Amino acid sequence: MAVIASKCPEITVTVVDINQKRIDAWNDPSLDELPVYEPGLKELVESTRGKNLFFSTDVEKAIDESQMIFISVNTPTKDYGVGEGMAANLKYIEACARTIARVAKDDKIVVEKSTVPVRTAATVKSILEHTGNKVHFQVLSNPEFLAEGTAIDDLLNADRVLIGGEQTPEGQAAIGELTSIYGHWLKPHQILTTNVWSSELSKLAANAFLAQRVSSINAMSELCEATNADVREVARAIGMDSRIGPKFLQASVGFGGSCFQKDILNLVYIARHYGLVEVAEYWEQVIRINNHQRERFARKILTSLFNNVADKKIAFYGWAFKKDTNDTRESSAIYIADFLIRERAEIHVFDPKVSLDQMLSDLNYLNSRPADINAAKLSASNDPYAVAGDSHAIAVMTEWDQFRDLDWPRIHDGMQKPPFIFDGRNLLDRATLQEIGFEYVGIGT
Ligand code: UGA
């Protein structure tokens, strides 16, 4: 919305949320950081806020005054009842649709921006039409393809924007309205229009294909370790085939983030719903490899440290699910910390953007261990040298650039011997670290 506001000065954009604290934070010019850390976002918000970008909790007023409404609520994996652990929980989408239906007094275009299962637009339309004030709604699907950490650039230089709409004159007119917004900064060939169902499914398909690449290279990483191949060399060799391409072939401690796992589970659930067992199992395997990669990494730490980490201090460099974000959802660091705490290790974390409160809430959400045990076993500091001091090992969880530039000889001197580095991102230079005296363990190398 900040990008739209900055590129379309004649359009008024109002972001509404029922969480007063969060809206206050977005409105507060004195805060050093916005609620979401995203490179370039602060500058963009500061240049548009109060001009044509507004943050408010007055949901009804914003609906009443808008011609176009983006539904951008979260659609987490359902954690109860039918479809538990797989299906998307659409209660927030439904609540939005009902509020819009109740409040709207004139025709509106409703845009699904949240990632939703295919055919959700039918639900939204049905609620709008049956509970509304007899006004006309057009429902468009406009899935988001930006990645966190590169969001602004991904939007400004989008590979494509996808807009799905009804194949009727009214549907095409609504597509035209949204196209004209993106047309402020994108060329016509970057804006793709389809029917609603193709658009909804394409979003899930894109994330499934991306995650599948990570799981494929991670599966290769295990084979590399068994055969003395080097996964970085394999990735380079296969990535130079233009049919395969070089991106998203970085072996890692497993993908995280709020999207990949959730969207694949969603896809699997839909496939099962239609009785497509083989299709469901095919995509499910992407998640199984990801879980396996996390567990494999955690076990490697345990076995390398002489099968005993009880009361040993292990330093984590990074907690966020990737660099340049403070988002920790589904980060592999949470799962690996949990495994090691079960083995009674003590985890000390340095992450440039994530608070200890967030880390503890991630752990408490994942396991049923009493919160005070998690709090006793997990600590954090802004000082990477203090975090590593006295530790038996450092585990690199996130590929923050600044980890490369640390004073590694100093870190080495402060650690227990032999000092291990488990580089879950293949971020650091093995030869240099070995020369300093570290036991270096990478992924697939
Ligand atoms: C992902 C998609 O890339 C976006 O296109 C999509 O819009 C977004 O989900 C969404 O559905 O909202 P995001 O989750 O922000 O974006 O981050 P990614 O850059 O895709 O990274 C996901 C995970 O894969 C991270 O943990 C990352 O470290 C890991 N990864 C990525 C690897 O382990 N290896 C790679 O080569 C690439």
mmCIF file with all atom_site columns, C-alpha atoms in Angstrom, residues 277-442:
data_model
loop_
_atom_site.group_PDB
_atom_site.id
_atom_site.type_symbol
_atom_site.label_atom_id
_atom_site.label_alt_id
_atom_site.label_comp_id
_atom_site.label_asym_id
_atom_site.label_entity_id
_atom_site.label_seq_id
_atom_site.pdbx_PDB_ins_code
_atom_site.Cartn_x
_atom_site.Cartn_y
_atom_site.Cartn_z
_atom_site.occupancy
_atom_site.B_iso_or_equiv
_atom_site.pdbx_formal_charge
_atom_site.auth_seq_id
_atom_site.auth_comp_id
_atom_site.auth_asym_id
_atom_site.auth_atom_id
_atom_site.pdbx_PDB_model_num
ATOM 1   C CA . VAL A 1 277 ? -3.823 -38.859 -3.754 1.00 0.00 ? 277 VAL A CA 1
ATOM 2   C CA . GLU A 1 278 ? -0.651 -38.980 -5.886 1.00 0.00 ? 278 GLU A CA 1
ATOM 3   C CA . VAL A 1 279 ? -0.701 -35.227 -6.425 1.00 0.00 ? 279 VAL A CA 1
ATOM 4   C CA . ALA A 1 280 ? -1.100 -34.640 -2.694 1.00 0.00 ? 280 ALA A CA 1
ATOM 5   C CA . GLU A 1 281 ? 1.764  -36.988 -1.841 1.00 0.00 ? 281 GLU A CA 1
ATOM 6   C CA . TYR A 1 282 ? 4.043  -35.437 -4.453 1.00 0.00 ? 282 TYR A CA 1
ATOM 7   C CA . TRP A 1 283 ? 3.804  -31.965 -2.921 1.00 0.00 ? 283 TRP A CA 1
ATOM 8   C CA . GLU A 1 284 ? 3.787  -33.225 0.650  1.00 0.00 ? 284 GLU A CA 1
ATOM 9   C CA . GLN A 1 285 ? 7.259  -34.609 0.070  1.00 0.00 ? 285 GLN A CA 1
ATOM 10  C CA . VAL A 1 286 ? 8.602  -31.034 -0.285 1.00 0.00 ? 286 VAL A CA 1
ATOM 11  C CA . ILE A 1 287 ? 7.652  -30.422 3.339  1.00 0.00 ? 287 ILE A CA 1
ATOM 12  C CA . ARG A 1 288 ? 8.953  -33.789 4.514  1.00 0.00 ? 288 ARG A CA 1
ATOM 13  C CA . ILE A 1 289 ? 12.393 -33.016 3.090  1.00 0.00 ? 289 ILE A CA 1
ATOM 14  C CA . ASN A 1 290 ? 12.306 -29.615 4.792  1.00 0.00 ? 290 ASN A CA 1
ATOM 15  C CA . ASN A 1 291 ? 11.521 -31.144 8.187  1.00 0.00 ? 291 ASN A CA 1
ATOM 16  C CA . HIS A 1 292 ? 14.188 -33.768 7.558  1.00 0.00 ? 292 HIS A CA 1
ATOM 17  C CA . GLN A 1 293 ? 16.776 -31.091 6.750  1.00 0.00 ? 293 GLN A CA 1
ATOM 18  C CA . ARG A 1 294 ? 16.097 -29.280 10.023 1.00 0.00 ? 294 ARG A CA 1
ATOM 19  C CA . GLU A 1 295 ? 16.286 -32.459 12.054 1.00 0.00 ? 295 GLU A CA 1
ATOM 20  C CA . ARG A 1 296 ? 19.427 -33.602 10.241 1.00 0.00 ? 296 ARG A CA 1
ATOM 21  C CA . PHE A 1 297 ? 21.156 -30.315 11.037 1.00 0.00 ? 297 PHE A CA 1
ATOM 22  C CA . ALA A 1 298 ? 20.176 -30.457 14.702 1.00 0.00 ? 298 ALA A CA 1
ATOM 23  C CA . ARG A 1 299 ? 21.372 -34.064 14.970 1.00 0.00 ? 299 ARG A CA 1
ATOM 24  C CA . LYS A 1 300 ? 24.660 -33.123 13.360 1.00 0.00 ? 300 LYS A CA 1
ATOM 25  C CA . ILE A 1 301 ? 25.246 -30.537 16.076 1.00 0.00 ? 301 ILE A CA 1
ATOM 26  C CA . LEU A 1 302 ? 24.496 -33.140 18.718 1.00 0.00 ? 302 LEU A CA 1
ATOM 27  C CA . THR A 1 303 ? 26.705 -35.895 17.282 1.00 0.00 ? 303 THR A CA 1
ATOM 28  C CA . SER A 1 304 ? 29.602 -33.554 16.489 1.00 0.00 ? 304 SER A CA 1
ATOM 29  C CA . LEU A 1 305 ? 29.599 -32.279 20.063 1.00 0.00 ? 305 LEU A CA 1
ATOM 30  C CA . PHE A 1 306 ? 30.344 -35.836 21.230 1.00 0.00 ? 306 PHE A CA 1
ATOM 31  C CA . ASN A 1 307 ? 26.662 -36.799 21.519 1.00 0.00 ? 307 ASN A CA 1
ATOM 32  C CA . ASN A 1 308 ? 26.229 -34.522 24.475 1.00 0.00 ? 308 ASN A CA 1
ATOM 33  C CA . VAL A 1 309 ? 25.045 -30.928 24.590 1.00 0.00 ? 309 VAL A CA 1
ATOM 34  C CA . ALA A 1 310 ? 23.581 -30.976 28.098 1.00 0.00 ? 310 ALA A CA 1
ATOM 35  C CA . ASP A 1 311 ? 24.454 -27.689 29.814 1.00 0.00 ? 311 ASP A CA 1
ATOM 36  C CA . LYS A 1 312 ? 26.663 -26.729 26.905 1.00 0.00 ? 312 LYS A CA 1
ATOM 37  C CA . LYS A 1 313 ? 26.296 -23.236 25.514 1.00 0.00 ? 313 LYS A CA 1
ATOM 38  C CA . ILE A 1 314 ? 25.488 -23.077 21.817 1.00 0.00 ? 314 ILE A CA 1
ATOM 39  C CA . ALA A 1 315 ? 25.480 -19.715 20.068 1.00 0.00 ? 315 ALA A CA 1
ATOM 40  C CA . PHE A 1 316 ? 22.925 -19.068 17.325 1.00 0.00 ? 316 PHE A CA 1
ATOM 41  C CA . TYR A 1 317 ? 23.775 -16.413 14.772 1.00 0.00 ? 317 TYR A CA 1
ATOM 42  C CA . GLY A 1 318 ? 20.403 -15.411 13.382 1.00 0.00 ? 318 GLY A CA 1
ATOM 43  C CA . TRP A 1 319 ? 16.823 -16.244 14.315 1.00 0.00 ? 319 TRP A CA 1
ATOM 44  C CA . ALA A 1 320 ? 14.832 -14.606 11.475 1.00 0.00 ? 320 ALA A CA 1
ATOM 45  C CA . PHE A 1 321 ? 13.755 -16.969 8.676  1.00 0.00 ? 321 PHE A CA 1
ATOM 46  C CA . LYS A 1 322 ? 15.977 -15.079 6.211  1.00 0.00 ? 322 LYS A CA 1
ATOM 47  C CA . LYS A 1 323 ? 18.111 -11.952 6.165  1.00 0.00 ? 323 LYS A CA 1
ATOM 48  C CA . ASP A 1 324 ? 16.797 -8.374  6.058  1.00 0.00 ? 324 ASP A CA 1
ATOM 49  C CA . THR A 1 325 ? 13.592 -9.140  7.921  1.00 0.00 ? 325 THR A CA 1
ATOM 50  C CA . ASN A 1 326 ? 12.496 -9.309  11.547 1.00 0.00 ? 326 ASN A CA 1
ATOM 51  C CA . ASP A 1 327 ? 9.945  -11.989 10.656 1.00 0.00 ? 327 ASP A CA 1
ATOM 52  C CA . THR A 1 328 ? 10.537 -15.278 12.452 1.00 0.00 ? 328 THR A CA 1
ATOM 53  C CA . ARG A 1 329 ? 7.494  -17.274 11.436 1.00 0.00 ? 329 ARG A CA 1
ATOM 54  C CA . GLU A 1 330 ? 8.362  -20.942 10.767 1.00 0.00 ? 330 GLU A CA 1
ATOM 55  C CA . SER A 1 331 ? 12.060 -20.102 10.975 1.00 0.00 ? 331 SER A CA 1
ATOM 56  C CA . SER A 1 332 ? 14.202 -23.247 11.091 1.00 0.00 ? 332 SER A CA 1
ATOM 57  C CA . ALA A 1 333 ? 16.042 -21.688 14.060 1.00 0.00 ? 333 ALA A CA 1
ATOM 58  C CA . ILE A 1 334 ? 12.954 -22.294 16.234 1.00 0.00 ? 334 ILE A CA 1
ATOM 59  C CA . TYR A 1 335 ? 12.855 -26.004 15.438 1.00 0.00 ? 335 TYR A CA 1
ATOM 60  C CA . ILE A 1 336 ? 16.577 -26.481 15.916 1.00 0.00 ? 336 ILE A CA 1
ATOM 61  C CA . ALA A 1 337 ? 16.609 -24.572 19.202 1.00 0.00 ? 337 ALA A CA 1
ATOM 62  C CA . ASP A 1 338 ? 13.715 -26.734 20.362 1.00 0.00 ? 338 ASP A CA 1
ATOM 63  C CA . PHE A 1 339 ? 15.595 -29.942 19.508 1.00 0.00 ? 339 PHE A CA 1
ATOM 64  C CA . LEU A 1 340 ? 18.723 -28.770 21.332 1.00 0.00 ? 340 LEU A CA 1
ATOM 65  C CA . ILE A 1 341 ? 16.812 -27.574 24.400 1.00 0.00 ? 341 ILE A CA 1
ATOM 66  C CA . ARG A 1 342 ? 15.271 -31.041 24.601 1.00 0.00 ? 342 ARG A CA 1
ATOM 67  C CA . GLU A 1 343 ? 18.886 -32.222 24.820 1.00 0.00 ? 343 GLU A CA 1
ATOM 68  C CA . ARG A 1 344 ? 19.307 -29.680 27.612 1.00 0.00 ? 344 ARG A CA 1
ATOM 69  C CA . ALA A 1 345 ? 21.595 -27.314 25.736 1.00 0.00 ? 345 ALA A CA 1
ATOM 70  C CA . GLU A 1 346 ? 21.633 -23.579 26.454 1.00 0.00 ? 346 GLU A CA 1
ATOM 71  C CA . ILE A 1 347 ? 20.998 -21.402 23.428 1.00 0.00 ? 347 ILE A CA 1
ATOM 72  C CA . HIS A 1 348 ? 22.312 -17.837 23.185 1.00 0.00 ? 348 HIS A CA 1
ATOM 73  C CA . VAL A 1 349 ? 21.130 -15.890 20.179 1.00 0.00 ? 349 VAL A CA 1
ATOM 74  C CA . PHE A 1 350 ? 22.405 -12.893 18.285 1.00 0.00 ? 350 PHE A CA 1
ATOM 75  C CA . ASP A 1 351 ? 20.012 -11.562 15.647 1.00 0.00 ? 351 ASP A CA 1
ATOM 76  C CA . PRO A 1 352 ? 20.288 -7.942  14.500 1.00 0.00 ? 352 PRO A CA 1
ATOM 77  C CA . LYS A 1 353 ? 16.515 -7.430  14.257 1.00 0.00 ? 353 LYS A CA 1
ATOM 78  C CA . VAL A 1 354 ? 14.714 -9.973  16.479 1.00 0.00 ? 354 VAL A CA 1
ATOM 79  C CA . SER A 1 355 ? 13.950 -9.425  20.185 1.00 0.00 ? 355 SER A CA 1
ATOM 80  C CA . LEU A 1 356 ? 14.276 -12.064 22.919 1.00 0.00 ? 356 LEU A CA 1
ATOM 81  C CA . ASP A 1 357 ? 10.533 -11.736 23.616 1.00 0.00 ? 357 ASP A CA 1
ATOM 82  C CA . GLN A 1 358 ? 9.805  -12.748 20.040 1.00 0.00 ? 358 GLN A CA 1
ATOM 83  C CA . MET A 1 359 ? 12.176 -15.732 20.224 1.00 0.00 ? 359 MET A CA 1
ATOM 84  C CA . LEU A 1 360 ? 10.586 -16.966 23.444 1.00 0.00 ? 360 LEU A CA 1
ATOM 85  C CA . SER A 1 361 ? 7.101  -16.557 22.084 1.00 0.00 ? 361 SER A CA 1
ATOM 86  C CA . ASP A 1 362 ? 8.146  -18.575 18.991 1.00 0.00 ? 362 ASP A CA 1
ATOM 87  C CA . LEU A 1 363 ? 9.444  -21.387 21.200 1.00 0.00 ? 363 LEU A CA 1
ATOM 88  C CA . ASN A 1 364 ? 6.440  -21.360 23.496 1.00 0.00 ? 364 ASN A CA 1
ATOM 89  C CA . TYR A 1 365 ? 4.139  -21.510 20.471 1.00 0.00 ? 365 TYR A CA 1
ATOM 90  C CA . LEU A 1 366 ? 5.993  -24.535 19.068 1.00 0.00 ? 366 LEU A CA 1
ATOM 91  C CA . ASN A 1 367 ? 6.231  -26.744 22.132 1.00 0.00 ? 367 ASN A CA 1
ATOM 92  C CA . SER A 1 368 ? 4.318  -27.555 25.269 1.00 0.00 ? 368 SER A CA 1
ATOM 93  C CA . ARG A 1 369 ? 7.349  -27.265 27.552 1.00 0.00 ? 369 ARG A CA 1
ATOM 94  C CA . PRO A 1 370 ? 6.705  -24.896 30.480 1.00 0.00 ? 370 PRO A CA 1
ATOM 95  C CA . ALA A 1 371 ? 7.540  -21.338 29.406 1.00 0.00 ? 371 ALA A CA 1
ATOM 96  C CA . ASP A 1 372 ? 9.921  -20.860 32.329 1.00 0.00 ? 372 ASP A CA 1
ATOM 97  C CA . ILE A 1 373 ? 12.126 -23.713 31.058 1.00 0.00 ? 373 ILE A CA 1
ATOM 98  C CA . ASN A 1 374 ? 12.310 -22.105 27.619 1.00 0.00 ? 374 ASN A CA 1
ATOM 99  C CA . ALA A 1 375 ? 13.129 -18.791 29.304 1.00 0.00 ? 375 ALA A CA 1
ATOM 100 C CA . ALA A 1 376 ? 15.883 -20.418 31.378 1.00 0.00 ? 376 ALA A CA 1
ATOM 101 C CA . LYS A 1 377 ? 17.428 -22.114 28.351 1.00 0.00 ? 377 LYS A CA 1
ATOM 102 C CA . LEU A 1 378 ? 17.228 -19.357 25.754 1.00 0.00 ? 378 LEU A CA 1
ATOM 103 C CA . SER A 1 379 ? 18.833 -15.938 25.981 1.00 0.00 ? 379 SER A CA 1
ATOM 104 C CA . ALA A 1 380 ? 19.821 -13.226 23.519 1.00 0.00 ? 380 ALA A CA 1
ATOM 105 C CA . SER A 1 381 ? 22.218 -10.328 23.202 1.00 0.00 ? 381 SER A CA 1
ATOM 106 C CA . ASN A 1 382 ? 23.121 -7.619  20.696 1.00 0.00 ? 382 ASN A CA 1
ATOM 107 C CA . ASP A 1 383 ? 26.783 -8.442  21.101 1.00 0.00 ? 383 ASP A CA 1
ATOM 108 C CA . PRO A 1 384 ? 27.905 -11.303 18.830 1.00 0.00 ? 384 PRO A CA 1
ATOM 109 C CA . TYR A 1 385 ? 31.153 -11.687 20.793 1.00 0.00 ? 385 TYR A CA 1
ATOM 110 C CA . ALA A 1 386 ? 29.371 -12.044 24.125 1.00 0.00 ? 386 ALA A CA 1
ATOM 111 C CA . VAL A 1 387 ? 26.945 -14.526 22.587 1.00 0.00 ? 387 VAL A CA 1
ATOM 112 C CA . ALA A 1 388 ? 29.805 -16.687 21.309 1.00 0.00 ? 388 ALA A CA 1
ATOM 113 C CA . GLY A 1 389 ? 31.924 -16.371 24.467 1.00 0.00 ? 389 GLY A CA 1
ATOM 114 C CA . ASP A 1 390 ? 32.300 -19.671 26.350 1.00 0.00 ? 390 ASP A CA 1
ATOM 115 C CA . SER A 1 391 ? 30.189 -21.511 23.799 1.00 0.00 ? 391 SER A CA 1
ATOM 116 C CA . HIS A 1 392 ? 31.065 -24.926 22.363 1.00 0.00 ? 392 HIS A CA 1
ATOM 117 C CA . ALA A 1 393 ? 29.596 -24.135 18.974 1.00 0.00 ? 393 ALA A CA 1
ATOM 118 C CA . ILE A 1 394 ? 28.139 -21.432 16.772 1.00 0.00 ? 394 ILE A CA 1
ATOM 119 C CA . ALA A 1 395 ? 25.220 -22.337 14.526 1.00 0.00 ? 395 ALA A CA 1
ATOM 120 C CA . VAL A 1 396 ? 24.554 -19.908 11.663 1.00 0.00 ? 396 VAL A CA 1
ATOM 121 C CA . MET A 1 397 ? 20.794 -19.867 11.091 1.00 0.00 ? 397 MET A CA 1
ATOM 122 C CA . THR A 1 398 ? 20.243 -16.734 9.010  1.00 0.00 ? 398 THR A CA 1
ATOM 123 C CA . GLU A 1 399 ? 22.376 -15.383 6.181  1.00 0.00 ? 399 GLU A CA 1
ATOM 124 C CA . TRP A 1 400 ? 22.754 -11.841 7.600  1.00 0.00 ? 400 TRP A CA 1
ATOM 125 C CA . ASP A 1 401 ? 25.614 -10.219 5.612  1.00 0.00 ? 401 ASP A CA 1
ATOM 126 C CA . GLN A 1 402 ? 27.202 -8.764  8.720  1.00 0.00 ? 402 GLN A CA 1
ATOM 127 C CA . PHE A 1 403 ? 28.124 -12.215 10.064 1.00 0.00 ? 403 PHE A CA 1
ATOM 128 C CA . ARG A 1 404 ? 30.809 -12.433 7.386  1.00 0.00 ? 404 ARG A CA 1
ATOM 129 C CA . ASP A 1 405 ? 32.604 -9.356  8.708  1.00 0.00 ? 405 ASP A CA 1
ATOM 130 C CA . LEU A 1 406 ? 32.936 -10.358 12.356 1.00 0.00 ? 406 LEU A CA 1
ATOM 131 C CA . ASP A 1 407 ? 36.333 -10.620 14.034 1.00 0.00 ? 407 ASP A CA 1
ATOM 132 C CA . TRP A 1 408 ? 36.514 -14.409 13.805 1.00 0.00 ? 408 TRP A CA 1
ATOM 133 C CA . PRO A 1 409 ? 39.931 -14.843 15.491 1.00 0.00 ? 409 PRO A CA 1
ATOM 134 C CA . ARG A 1 410 ? 38.517 -12.953 18.500 1.00 0.00 ? 410 ARG A CA 1
ATOM 135 C CA . ILE A 1 411 ? 35.431 -15.172 18.517 1.00 0.00 ? 411 ILE A CA 1
ATOM 136 C CA . HIS A 1 412 ? 37.656 -18.253 18.334 1.00 0.00 ? 412 HIS A CA 1
ATOM 137 C CA . ASP A 1 413 ? 39.686 -17.154 21.345 1.00 0.00 ? 413 ASP A CA 1
ATOM 138 C CA . GLY A 1 414 ? 36.588 -16.724 23.504 1.00 0.00 ? 414 GLY A CA 1
ATOM 139 C CA . MET A 1 415 ? 35.078 -20.159 22.777 1.00 0.00 ? 415 MET A CA 1
ATOM 140 C CA . GLN A 1 416 ? 35.434 -23.591 24.385 1.00 0.00 ? 416 GLN A CA 1
ATOM 141 C CA . LYS A 1 417 ? 37.796 -25.904 22.518 1.00 0.00 ? 417 LYS A CA 1
ATOM 142 C CA . PRO A 1 418 ? 37.466 -27.402 19.995 1.00 0.00 ? 418 PRO A CA 1
ATOM 143 C CA . PRO A 1 419 ? 35.221 -24.605 18.698 1.00 0.00 ? 419 PRO A CA 1
ATOM 144 C CA . PHE A 1 420 ? 32.651 -25.726 16.119 1.00 0.00 ? 420 PHE A CA 1
ATOM 145 C CA . ILE A 1 421 ? 30.851 -23.702 13.468 1.00 0.00 ? 421 ILE A CA 1
ATOM 146 C CA . PHE A 1 422 ? 27.725 -25.240 11.983 1.00 0.00 ? 422 PHE A CA 1
ATOM 147 C CA . ASP A 1 423 ? 27.088 -23.043 8.981  1.00 0.00 ? 423 ASP A CA 1
ATOM 148 C CA . GLY A 1 424 ? 23.431 -23.627 8.152  1.00 0.00 ? 424 GLY A CA 1
ATOM 149 C CA . ARG A 1 425 ? 23.649 -21.182 5.221  1.00 0.00 ? 425 ARG A CA 1
ATOM 150 C CA . ASN A 1 426 ? 27.103 -21.916 3.775  1.00 0.00 ? 426 ASN A CA 1
ATOM 151 C CA . LEU A 1 427 ? 27.662 -18.232 4.425  1.00 0.00 ? 427 LEU A CA 1
ATOM 152 C CA . LEU A 1 428 ? 31.192 -18.201 5.786  1.00 0.00 ? 428 LEU A CA 1
ATOM 153 C CA . ASP A 1 429 ? 34.519 -19.042 4.196  1.00 0.00 ? 429 ASP A CA 1
ATOM 154 C CA . ARG A 1 430 ? 35.512 -22.546 5.260  1.00 0.00 ? 430 ARG A CA 1
ATOM 155 C CA . ALA A 1 431 ? 39.251 -22.233 4.493  1.00 0.00 ? 431 ALA A CA 1
ATOM 156 C CA . THR A 1 432 ? 39.671 -19.015 6.518  1.00 0.00 ? 432 THR A CA 1
ATOM 157 C CA . LEU A 1 433 ? 37.812 -20.403 9.502  1.00 0.00 ? 433 LEU A CA 1
ATOM 158 C CA . GLN A 1 434 ? 39.733 -23.668 9.448  1.00 0.00 ? 434 GLN A CA 1
ATOM 159 C CA . GLU A 1 435 ? 42.977 -21.711 9.346  1.00 0.00 ? 435 GLU A CA 1
ATOM 160 C CA . ILE A 1 436 ? 41.891 -19.820 12.463 1.00 0.00 ? 436 ILE A CA 1
ATOM 161 C CA . GLY A 1 437 ? 41.278 -23.178 14.161 1.00 0.00 ? 437 GLY A CA 1
ATOM 162 C CA . PHE A 1 438 ? 37.519 -23.762 13.893 1.00 0.00 ? 438 PHE A CA 1
ATOM 163 C CA . GLU A 1 439 ? 35.934 -27.136 13.186 1.00 0.00 ? 439 GLU A CA 1
ATOM 164 C CA . TYR A 1 440 ? 33.774 -26.065 10.237 1.00 0.00 ? 440 TYR A CA 1
ATOM 165 C CA . VAL A 1 441 ? 30.626 -28.004 9.254  1.00 0.00 ? 441 VAL A CA 1
ATOM 166 C CA . GLY A 1 442 ? 28.646 -26.690 6.290  1.00 0.00 ? 442 GLY A CA 1
#
